[in-house]
Amino acid sequence: MPKQTFKLNGKMVTVDVSSDVRLLWVLRDLLGVNGPKYGCGINVCKACTSHYNGKAFNPCSVRVGDITADDEITTIEGLPDTVGRELHPMQEAWLERDVVQCGYCQPGQIMAAVATVNQTRREGREVTDADLDAIRNICRCGTYNRIREAIVGGARQM
Ligand code: FES
Ligand code: FES
């Protein structure tokens, strides 16, 4: 079996797995990193949203063999470390507004939110309604209004 090596949440990891296995299964089943959730497996629901070199992506739709040793994957488990805190400001904003209902979609929602805010900062601007509309993560519990409020609040603390 080929070895696949990449950086995960700040540490280099190597796994023995075929290169065409999707990264989500490597994270969850081989590495025990369960924050990214399995919803659809076909890049639609966004429950698995994590960061690939700082940008939001969906590991259910990426072959592990397409990740190189120079690539950095961050999941919800590694998000606080990106700011050197116990919780990322976006997670705190989530807690302050009691956003979560069943919780299944929420790690992906938070990862999408942080990637969106970071992208707008790189562009030298604040988050707009259009940016919030562009986040396509599905929440079956319908917590969208609280999610939007939390992103705006979390962005102020980032
Ligand atoms: S499980 Fe990855 S997008 Fe649905
Ligand atoms: S909180 Fe239940 S799916 Fe979003």
mmCIF file of C-alpha atoms and ligand atoms in Angstrom:
data_model
loop_
_atom_site.group_PDB
_atom_site.id
_atom_site.type_symbol
_atom_site.label_atom_id
_atom_site.label_comp_id
_atom_site.label_asym_id
_atom_site.label_seq_id
_atom_site.Cartn_x
_atom_site.Cartn_y
_atom_site.Cartn_z
ATOM 1 C CA MET A 1 0.000 0.000 0.000
ATOM 2 C CA PRO A 2 1.422 3.457 -0.869
ATOM 3 C CA LYS A 3 2.227 5.856 1.945
ATOM 4 C CA GLN A 4 0.459 9.232 1.970
ATOM 5 C CA THR A 5 2.029 12.079 3.928
ATOM 6 C CA PHE A 6 0.615 15.529 4.669
ATOM 7 C CA LYS A 7 0.334 18.052 7.480
ATOM 8 C CA LEU A 8 -2.802 17.690 9.578
ATOM 9 C CA ASN A 9 -3.628 20.205 12.292
ATOM 10 C CA GLY A 10 0.002 21.256 12.627
ATOM 11 C CA LYS A 11 1.586 17.775 12.623
ATOM 12 C CA MET A 12 2.944 15.624 9.819
ATOM 13 C CA VAL A 13 0.976 12.400 9.394
ATOM 14 C CA THR A 14 1.662 9.362 7.225
ATOM 15 C CA VAL A 15 -0.942 6.748 6.385
ATOM 16 C CA ASP A 16 -0.764 3.485 4.475
ATOM 17 C CA VAL A 17 -3.688 3.740 2.107
ATOM 18 C CA SER A 18 -4.453 3.573 -1.588
ATOM 19 C CA SER A 19 -4.072 6.968 -3.264
ATOM 20 C CA ASP A 20 -7.636 6.996 -4.603
ATOM 21 C CA VAL A 21 -9.332 6.799 -1.192
ATOM 22 C CA ARG A 22 -11.132 10.049 -0.430
ATOM 23 C CA LEU A 23 -9.499 12.170 2.236
ATOM 24 C CA LEU A 24 -12.622 12.218 4.439
ATOM 25 C CA TRP A 25 -12.370 8.468 5.030
ATOM 26 C CA VAL A 26 -8.653 8.780 5.779
ATOM 27 C CA LEU A 27 -9.352 11.491 8.342
ATOM 28 C CA ARG A 28 -12.281 9.768 10.008
ATOM 29 C CA ASP A 29 -11.548 6.047 9.686
ATOM 30 C CA LEU A 30 -7.757 5.885 9.694
ATOM 31 C CA LEU A 31 -6.738 8.924 11.726
ATOM 32 C CA GLY A 32 -9.731 9.165 14.082
ATOM 33 C CA VAL A 33 -10.371 12.818 13.229
ATOM 34 C CA ASN A 34 -14.166 12.924 13.333
ATOM 35 C CA GLY A 35 -14.890 16.660 13.327
ATOM 36 C CA PRO A 36 -15.453 16.694 9.559
ATOM 37 C CA LYS A 37 -18.844 14.990 9.184
ATOM 38 C CA TYR A 38 -20.029 12.614 6.478
ATOM 39 C CA GLY A 39 -23.279 13.777 4.948
ATOM 40 C CA CYS A 40 -23.497 13.210 1.207
ATOM 41 C CA GLY A 41 -19.985 12.165 0.188
ATOM 42 C CA ILE A 42 -20.389 14.001 -3.141
ATOM 43 C CA ASN A 43 -19.444 17.616 -2.382
ATOM 44 C CA VAL A 44 -23.015 18.869 -1.929
ATOM 45 C CA CYS A 45 -23.975 19.090 1.759
ATOM 46 C CA LYS A 46 -20.640 20.591 2.950
ATOM 47 C CA ALA A 47 -20.844 18.791 6.321
ATOM 48 C CA CYS A 48 -17.193 17.784 5.912
ATOM 49 C CA THR A 49 -15.884 21.331 5.269
ATOM 50 C CA SER A 50 -12.302 21.736 6.439
ATOM 51 C CA HIS A 51 -9.371 23.897 5.286
ATOM 52 C CA TYR A 52 -6.847 23.031 2.594
ATOM 53 C CA ASN A 53 -3.922 25.446 2.780
ATOM 54 C CA GLY A 54 -6.255 27.881 4.547
ATOM 55 C CA LYS A 55 -9.165 27.672 2.130
ATOM 56 C CA ALA A 56 -12.466 25.846 2.609
ATOM 57 C CA PHE A 57 -12.708 22.510 0.834
ATOM 58 C CA ASN A 58 -14.610 19.252 1.076
ATOM 59 C CA PRO A 59 -12.423 16.224 1.843
ATOM 60 C CA CYS A 60 -15.165 13.794 0.765
ATOM 61 C CA SER A 61 -14.366 14.790 -2.800
ATOM 62 C CA VAL A 62 -10.550 14.853 -2.779
ATOM 63 C CA ARG A 63 -8.356 11.788 -3.302
ATOM 64 C CA VAL A 64 -5.755 11.455 -0.571
ATOM 65 C CA GLY A 65 -3.177 10.935 -3.309
ATOM 66 C CA ASP A 66 -3.838 14.476 -4.537
ATOM 67 C CA ILE A 67 -2.655 15.910 -1.186
ATOM 68 C CA THR A 68 1.118 16.448 -1.077
ATOM 69 C CA ALA A 69 3.553 16.587 1.823
ATOM 70 C CA ASP A 70 3.606 20.388 1.462
ATOM 71 C CA ASP A 71 -0.141 20.669 1.912
ATOM 72 C CA GLU A 72 -1.708 21.607 5.222
ATOM 73 C CA ILE A 73 -5.120 20.283 6.196
ATOM 74 C CA THR A 74 -6.934 21.879 9.113
ATOM 75 C CA THR A 75 -10.082 20.401 10.610
ATOM 76 C CA ILE A 76 -12.291 21.823 13.355
ATOM 77 C CA GLU A 77 -10.048 20.010 15.862
ATOM 78 C CA GLY A 78 -7.065 22.132 14.788
ATOM 79 C CA LEU A 79 -8.883 25.445 14.378
ATOM 80 C CA PRO A 80 -8.137 26.904 17.858
ATOM 81 C CA ASP A 81 -4.397 26.302 17.361
ATOM 82 C CA THR A 82 -4.430 28.494 14.257
ATOM 83 C CA VAL A 83 -4.983 31.446 16.599
ATOM 84 C CA GLY A 84 -3.163 30.007 19.636
ATOM 85 C CA ARG A 85 -6.296 29.916 21.791
ATOM 86 C CA GLU A 86 -8.458 27.350 23.506
ATOM 87 C CA LEU A 87 -11.325 28.257 21.185
ATOM 88 C CA HIS A 88 -11.291 30.181 17.932
ATOM 89 C CA PRO A 89 -13.233 33.496 18.112
ATOM 90 C CA MET A 90 -15.735 32.057 15.640
ATOM 91 C CA GLN A 91 -16.397 29.126 17.994
ATOM 92 C CA GLU A 92 -16.910 31.580 20.853
ATOM 93 C CA ALA A 93 -19.362 33.566 18.739
ATOM 94 C CA TRP A 94 -21.238 30.301 18.084
ATOM 95 C CA LEU A 95 -21.467 29.563 21.800
ATOM 96 C CA GLU A 96 -22.542 33.118 22.681
ATOM 97 C CA ARG A 97 -25.496 32.841 20.289
ATOM 98 C CA ASP A 98 -26.328 29.206 21.101
ATOM 99 C CA VAL A 99 -26.329 28.470 17.361
ATOM 100 C CA VAL A 100 -26.329 24.676 17.484
ATOM 101 C CA GLN A 101 -29.406 22.470 17.300
ATOM 102 C CA CYS A 102 -28.524 18.812 16.515
ATOM 103 C CA GLY A 103 -24.964 19.911 15.760
ATOM 104 C CA TYR A 104 -24.205 17.660 12.816
ATOM 105 C CA CYS A 105 -23.540 20.393 10.287
ATOM 106 C CA GLN A 106 -21.874 22.790 12.692
ATOM 107 C CA PRO A 107 -18.154 21.922 12.417
ATOM 108 C CA GLY A 108 -18.465 22.443 8.672
ATOM 109 C CA GLN A 109 -20.415 25.665 9.171
ATOM 110 C CA ILE A 110 -17.711 27.092 11.444
ATOM 111 C CA MET A 111 -14.901 26.071 9.095
ATOM 112 C CA ALA A 112 -16.755 27.655 6.165
ATOM 113 C CA ALA A 113 -17.344 30.808 8.223
ATOM 114 C CA VAL A 114 -13.673 31.197 9.171
ATOM 115 C CA ALA A 115 -12.515 30.614 5.589
ATOM 116 C CA THR A 116 -14.999 33.211 4.339
ATOM 117 C CA VAL A 117 -13.891 35.847 6.857
ATOM 118 C CA ASN A 118 -10.207 35.158 6.152
ATOM 119 C CA GLN A 119 -10.855 35.498 2.415
ATOM 120 C CA THR A 120 -12.587 38.866 2.846
ATOM 121 C CA ARG A 121 -9.680 40.049 5.024
ATOM 122 C CA ARG A 122 -7.212 39.073 2.330
ATOM 123 C CA GLU A 123 -9.303 41.204 -0.019
ATOM 124 C CA GLY A 124 -9.179 44.089 2.500
ATOM 125 C CA ARG A 125 -12.899 44.233 3.241
ATOM 126 C CA GLU A 126 -15.560 43.080 5.686
ATOM 127 C CA VAL A 127 -18.065 40.234 5.274
ATOM 128 C CA THR A 128 -21.160 41.182 3.261
ATOM 129 C CA ASP A 129 -24.594 39.598 2.917
ATOM 130 C CA ALA A 130 -23.452 38.277 -0.461
ATOM 131 C CA ASP A 131 -20.564 36.462 1.250
ATOM 132 C CA LEU A 132 -22.995 34.894 3.717
ATOM 133 C CA ASP A 133 -25.319 33.895 0.867
ATOM 134 C CA ALA A 134 -22.369 32.211 -0.869
ATOM 135 C CA ILE A 135 -21.853 29.779 2.025
ATOM 136 C CA ARG A 136 -23.747 26.713 0.833
ATOM 137 C CA ASN A 137 -23.415 24.455 3.899
ATOM 138 C CA ILE A 138 -26.733 22.730 4.507
ATOM 139 C CA CYS A 139 -28.340 22.756 7.967
ATOM 140 C CA ARG A 140 -31.290 20.393 8.193
ATOM 141 C CA CYS A 141 -32.268 21.993 11.511
ATOM 142 C CA GLY A 142 -32.581 25.414 9.874
ATOM 143 C CA THR A 143 -30.212 27.341 12.136
ATOM 144 C CA TYR A 144 -29.280 29.685 9.288
ATOM 145 C CA ASN A 145 -30.319 32.935 10.979
ATOM 146 C CA ARG A 146 -28.185 32.240 14.051
ATOM 147 C CA ILE A 147 -25.291 31.100 11.844
ATOM 148 C CA ARG A 148 -25.371 34.398 9.962
ATOM 149 C CA GLU A 149 -25.451 36.418 13.190
ATOM 150 C CA ALA A 150 -22.574 34.378 14.630
ATOM 151 C CA ILE A 151 -20.408 34.865 11.545
ATOM 152 C CA VAL A 152 -20.839 38.635 11.727
ATOM 153 C CA GLY A 153 -20.108 38.594 15.471
ATOM 154 C CA GLY A 154 -17.179 36.206 15.144
ATOM 155 C CA ALA A 155 -15.674 38.276 12.341
ATOM 156 C CA ARG A 156 -15.557 41.297 14.663
ATOM 157 C CA GLN A 157 -13.360 39.300 17.075
ATOM 158 C CA MET A 158 -11.024 37.893 14.430
HETATM 159 S S1 FES B 1 -19.978 14.901 3.010
HETATM 160 FE FE1 FES B 1 -18.595 16.245 2.025
HETATM 161 S S2 FES B 1 -19.876 17.660 0.992
HETATM 162 FE FE2 FES B 1 -21.304 16.256 1.880
HETATM 163 S S1 FES B 2 -27.746 21.920 13.551
HETATM 164 FE FE1 FES B 2 -28.733 20.104 12.849
HETATM 165 S S2 FES B 2 -28.135 19.981 10.759
HETATM 166 FE FE2 FES B 2 -27.427 21.911 11.383
#
